[in-house]
XYZ file of C-alpha atoms in Angstrom:
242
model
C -49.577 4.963 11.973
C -52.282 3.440 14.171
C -54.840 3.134 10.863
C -52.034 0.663 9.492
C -52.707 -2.790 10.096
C -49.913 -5.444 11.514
C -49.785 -7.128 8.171
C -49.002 -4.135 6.337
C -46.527 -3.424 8.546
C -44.764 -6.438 8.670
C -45.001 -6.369 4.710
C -42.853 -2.713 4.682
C -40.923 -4.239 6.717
C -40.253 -7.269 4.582
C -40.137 -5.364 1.669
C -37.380 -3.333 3.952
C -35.053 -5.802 4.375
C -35.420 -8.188 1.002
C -34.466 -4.551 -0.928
C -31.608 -4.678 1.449
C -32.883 -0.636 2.330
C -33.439 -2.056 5.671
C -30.038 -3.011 7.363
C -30.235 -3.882 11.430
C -30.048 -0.226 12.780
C -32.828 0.588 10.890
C -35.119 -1.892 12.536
C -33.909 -1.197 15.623
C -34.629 2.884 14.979
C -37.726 1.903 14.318
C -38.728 -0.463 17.808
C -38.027 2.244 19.574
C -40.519 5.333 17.944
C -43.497 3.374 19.266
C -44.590 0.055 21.021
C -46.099 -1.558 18.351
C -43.276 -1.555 15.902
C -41.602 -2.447 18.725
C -43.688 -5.715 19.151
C -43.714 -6.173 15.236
C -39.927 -5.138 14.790
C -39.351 -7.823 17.816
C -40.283 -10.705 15.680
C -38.474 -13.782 15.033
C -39.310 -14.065 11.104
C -38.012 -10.522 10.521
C -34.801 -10.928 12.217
C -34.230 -14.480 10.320
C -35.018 -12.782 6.962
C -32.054 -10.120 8.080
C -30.189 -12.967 9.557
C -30.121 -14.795 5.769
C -29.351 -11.346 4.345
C -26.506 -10.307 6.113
C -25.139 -13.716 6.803
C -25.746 -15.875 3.740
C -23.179 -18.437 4.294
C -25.328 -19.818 7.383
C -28.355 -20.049 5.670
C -29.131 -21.689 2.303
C -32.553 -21.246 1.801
C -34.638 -17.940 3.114
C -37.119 -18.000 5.580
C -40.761 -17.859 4.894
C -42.137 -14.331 5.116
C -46.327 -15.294 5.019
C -46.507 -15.077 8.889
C -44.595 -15.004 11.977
C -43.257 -18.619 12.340
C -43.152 -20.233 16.293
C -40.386 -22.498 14.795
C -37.620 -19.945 14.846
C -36.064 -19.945 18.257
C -34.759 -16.461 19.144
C -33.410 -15.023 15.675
C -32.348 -11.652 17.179
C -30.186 -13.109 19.910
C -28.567 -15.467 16.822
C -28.187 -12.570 15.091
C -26.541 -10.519 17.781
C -24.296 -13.317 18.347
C -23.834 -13.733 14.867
C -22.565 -9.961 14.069
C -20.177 -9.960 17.481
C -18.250 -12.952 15.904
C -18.287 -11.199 12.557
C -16.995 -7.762 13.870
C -14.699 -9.835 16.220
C -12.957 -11.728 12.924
C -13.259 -8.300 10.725
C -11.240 -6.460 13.607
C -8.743 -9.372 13.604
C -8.308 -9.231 9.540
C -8.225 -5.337 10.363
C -4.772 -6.048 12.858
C -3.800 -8.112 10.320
C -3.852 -5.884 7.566
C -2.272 -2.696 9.670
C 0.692 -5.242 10.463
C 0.635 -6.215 7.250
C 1.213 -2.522 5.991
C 3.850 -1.190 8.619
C 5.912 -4.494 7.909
C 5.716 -3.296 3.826
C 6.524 0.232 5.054
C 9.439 -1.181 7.001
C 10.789 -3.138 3.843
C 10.358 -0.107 1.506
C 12.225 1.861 4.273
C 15.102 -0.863 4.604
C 15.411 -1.146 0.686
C 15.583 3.005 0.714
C 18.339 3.435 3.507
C 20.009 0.251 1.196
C 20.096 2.148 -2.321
C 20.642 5.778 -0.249
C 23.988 4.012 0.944
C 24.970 2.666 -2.177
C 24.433 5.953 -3.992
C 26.378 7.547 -1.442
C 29.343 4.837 -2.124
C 28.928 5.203 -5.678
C 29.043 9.497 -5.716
C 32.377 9.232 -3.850
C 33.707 6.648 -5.828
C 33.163 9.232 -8.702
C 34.351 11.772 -6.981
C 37.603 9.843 -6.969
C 37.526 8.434 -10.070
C 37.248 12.012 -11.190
C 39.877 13.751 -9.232
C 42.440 11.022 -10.369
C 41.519 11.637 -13.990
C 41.974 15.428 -13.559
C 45.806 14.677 -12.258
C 46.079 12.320 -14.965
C 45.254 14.809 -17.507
C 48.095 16.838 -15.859
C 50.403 14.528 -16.205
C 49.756 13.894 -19.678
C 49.651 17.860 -20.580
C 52.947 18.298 -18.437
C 54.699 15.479 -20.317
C 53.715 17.120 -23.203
C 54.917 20.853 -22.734
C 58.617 18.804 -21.803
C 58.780 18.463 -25.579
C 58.669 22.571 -26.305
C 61.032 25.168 -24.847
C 59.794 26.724 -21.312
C 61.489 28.548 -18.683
C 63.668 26.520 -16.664
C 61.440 26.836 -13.230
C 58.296 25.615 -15.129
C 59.972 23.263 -17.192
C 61.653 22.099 -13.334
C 58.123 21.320 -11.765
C 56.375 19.779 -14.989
C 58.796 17.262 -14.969
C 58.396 16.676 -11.230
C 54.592 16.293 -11.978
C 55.669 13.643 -14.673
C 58.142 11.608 -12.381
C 55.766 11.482 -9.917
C 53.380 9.280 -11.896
C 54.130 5.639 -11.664
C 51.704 4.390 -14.065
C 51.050 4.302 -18.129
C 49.112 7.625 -18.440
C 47.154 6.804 -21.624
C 46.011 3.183 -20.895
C 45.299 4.830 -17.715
C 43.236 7.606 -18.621
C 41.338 5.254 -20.595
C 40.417 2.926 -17.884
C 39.189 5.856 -15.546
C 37.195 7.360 -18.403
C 35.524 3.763 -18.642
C 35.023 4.005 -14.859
C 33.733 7.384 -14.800
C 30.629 6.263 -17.519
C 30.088 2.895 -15.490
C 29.841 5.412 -12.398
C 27.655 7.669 -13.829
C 24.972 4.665 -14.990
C 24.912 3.277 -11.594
C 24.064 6.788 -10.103
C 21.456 7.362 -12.402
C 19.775 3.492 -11.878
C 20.274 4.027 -8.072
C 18.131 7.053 -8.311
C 15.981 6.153 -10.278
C 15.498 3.196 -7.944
C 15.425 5.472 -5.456
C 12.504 7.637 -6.463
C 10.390 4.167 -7.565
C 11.056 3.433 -3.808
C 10.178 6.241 -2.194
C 6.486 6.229 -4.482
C 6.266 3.035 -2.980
C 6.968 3.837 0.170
C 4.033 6.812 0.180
C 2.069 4.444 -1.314
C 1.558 1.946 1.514
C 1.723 4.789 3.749
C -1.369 5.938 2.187
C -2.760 2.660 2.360
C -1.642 2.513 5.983
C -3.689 5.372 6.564
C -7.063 4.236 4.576
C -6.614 0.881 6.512
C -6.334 2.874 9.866
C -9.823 4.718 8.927
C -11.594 1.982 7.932
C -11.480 -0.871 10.858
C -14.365 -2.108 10.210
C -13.648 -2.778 6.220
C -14.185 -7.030 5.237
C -10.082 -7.242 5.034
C -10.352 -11.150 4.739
C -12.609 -10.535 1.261
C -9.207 -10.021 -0.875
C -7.943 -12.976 -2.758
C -4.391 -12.981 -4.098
C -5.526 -12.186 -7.259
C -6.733 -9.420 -6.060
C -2.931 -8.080 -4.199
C -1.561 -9.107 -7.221
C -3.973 -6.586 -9.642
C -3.612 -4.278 -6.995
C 0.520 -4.462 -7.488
C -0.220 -4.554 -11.078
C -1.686 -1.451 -11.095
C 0.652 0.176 -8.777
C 3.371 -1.202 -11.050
C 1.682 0.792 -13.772
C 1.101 4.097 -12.543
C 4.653 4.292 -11.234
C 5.848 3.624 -15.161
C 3.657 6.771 -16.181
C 4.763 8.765 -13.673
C 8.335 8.049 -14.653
C-alpha cells in the first residue's frame, strides 16, 4: 500500500466512484484502514464527484477529477447534509406509502364486510323464496289429488292445505321460480366478488408488508402511470386466477 503513490490512489478512487462500485460507505471503510487513505479519502474533489453521483439533480456538470481543487468548500459536510434531507423526505414518502396501504386495506375490508352482508341477505332471501315454492308445490299437488277418489281423512286435510292458499298457485309458482334464478345469479356474482376482494385484500397486505421492510425504498419515484400498470397487472392476474 505504501509503494502506491497519492495519484494512483486518488485515480482508484475516481475510477471507484465514476463506475458507481464506490458508493459513500465504501469510502468511508476505506479512511479508516489507514491514515493516508484517510487524508486522500478526506478530499473535497472525491466527495463532489460522489456528491454529483448520488445527487444529480444539484449538480449539472461533474467536477473536475485532474487534482484536488481548493475551490470546493467542504463537499463531505454538503454531502452529509445532503443525504440527511434525502433519507428525511424518503422516510416521509415511506409514512406516506404505509398510510397509503392500510387506508387500501381498510377499503378492501369495508367493501368485503359490504358484499359478506349482502350475500348473507341474498342466501336467506332464497331460503325463503325456496320454502314458499316447496308449499306452493303442495298446494298445487293437493289441489290436484281433490280431483281422484281418496279416503275421506286425506281428502279432509288436502283440501285444508288448498283453502289455506290465498293466492293464484300457477302464476305464483312462476314468479318464485323467476325469483329463485335471479337469487341464485346474485349469489354467485356476490361471491365471485367476494373472492376478487379478498385477492385484493392479500394483495395490499402483501404490499403492506414489502413496504414495511423496505423504509428506506425511493417511494416518491412512482408516477401514476406507474399505480396504474401496477393495477393493470393486478387486474390481470386476478382474471387468470379466476
Amino acid at each position: 500500500m505504501s509503494i502506491l503513490p497519492d495519484e494512483l490512489w486518488r485515480r482508484i478512487l475516481e475510477l471507484g466512484i465514476t463506475s458507481r462500485c464506490f458508493t459513500y460507505k465504501d469510502l468511508c471503510c476505506i479512511s479508516i484502514s489507514c491514515r493516508r487513505l484517510l487524508r486522500i479519502s478526506d478530499e473535497d474533489w472525491l466527495w463532489s464527484r460522489l456528491l454529483f453521483f448520488d445527487f444529480p439533480s444539484d449538480h449539472r456538470d461533474p467536477p473536475s477529477s485532474s487534482f484536488p481543487s481548493s475551490s470546493l468548500n467542504n463537499s463531505k459536510s454538503l454531502y452529509r447534509s445532503r443525504y440527511e434531507r434525502d433519507r428525511e423526505r424518503k422516510f416521509a414518502a415511506h409514512k406516506r406509502a404505509v398510510l397509503r396501504k392500510e387506508s387500501q386495506i381498510a377499503e378492501h375490508s369495508r367493501k368485503l364486510r359490504g358484499l359478506e352482508t349482502r350475500l348473507a341477505e341474498e342466501t336467506d332471501n332464497m331460503r325463503a323464496t325456496i320454502s314458499e315454492l316447496s308449499n306452493l308445490r303442495k298446494v298445487r299437488e293437493a289441489s290436484v289429488a281433490l280431483k281422484v277418489w281418496q279416503p275421506e281423512v286425506i281428502r279432509g286435510r288436502q283440501k285444508q292445505i288448498v283453502e289455506q292458499c290465498v293466492v293464484p298457485v300457477e302464476s305464483r309458482i312462476r314468479a318464485l321460480e323467476m325469483e329463485l334464478k335471479l337469487c341464485k345469479q346474485q349469489i354467485l356474482g356476490f361471491e365471485k366478488a367476494l373472492k376478487d376482494e379478498k385477492q385484493r385484500l392479500n394483495i395490499a397486505k402483501e404490499e403492506l408488508l414489502a413496504v414495511k421492510y423496505h423504509p428506506l425504498r425511493d417511494y416518491t419515484s412512482l408516477s401514476n402511470g406507474d399505480h396504474e400498470s401496477n393495477k393493470k397487472k393486478k387486474n390481470k392476474e386476478l382474471k387468470r386466477s379466476q
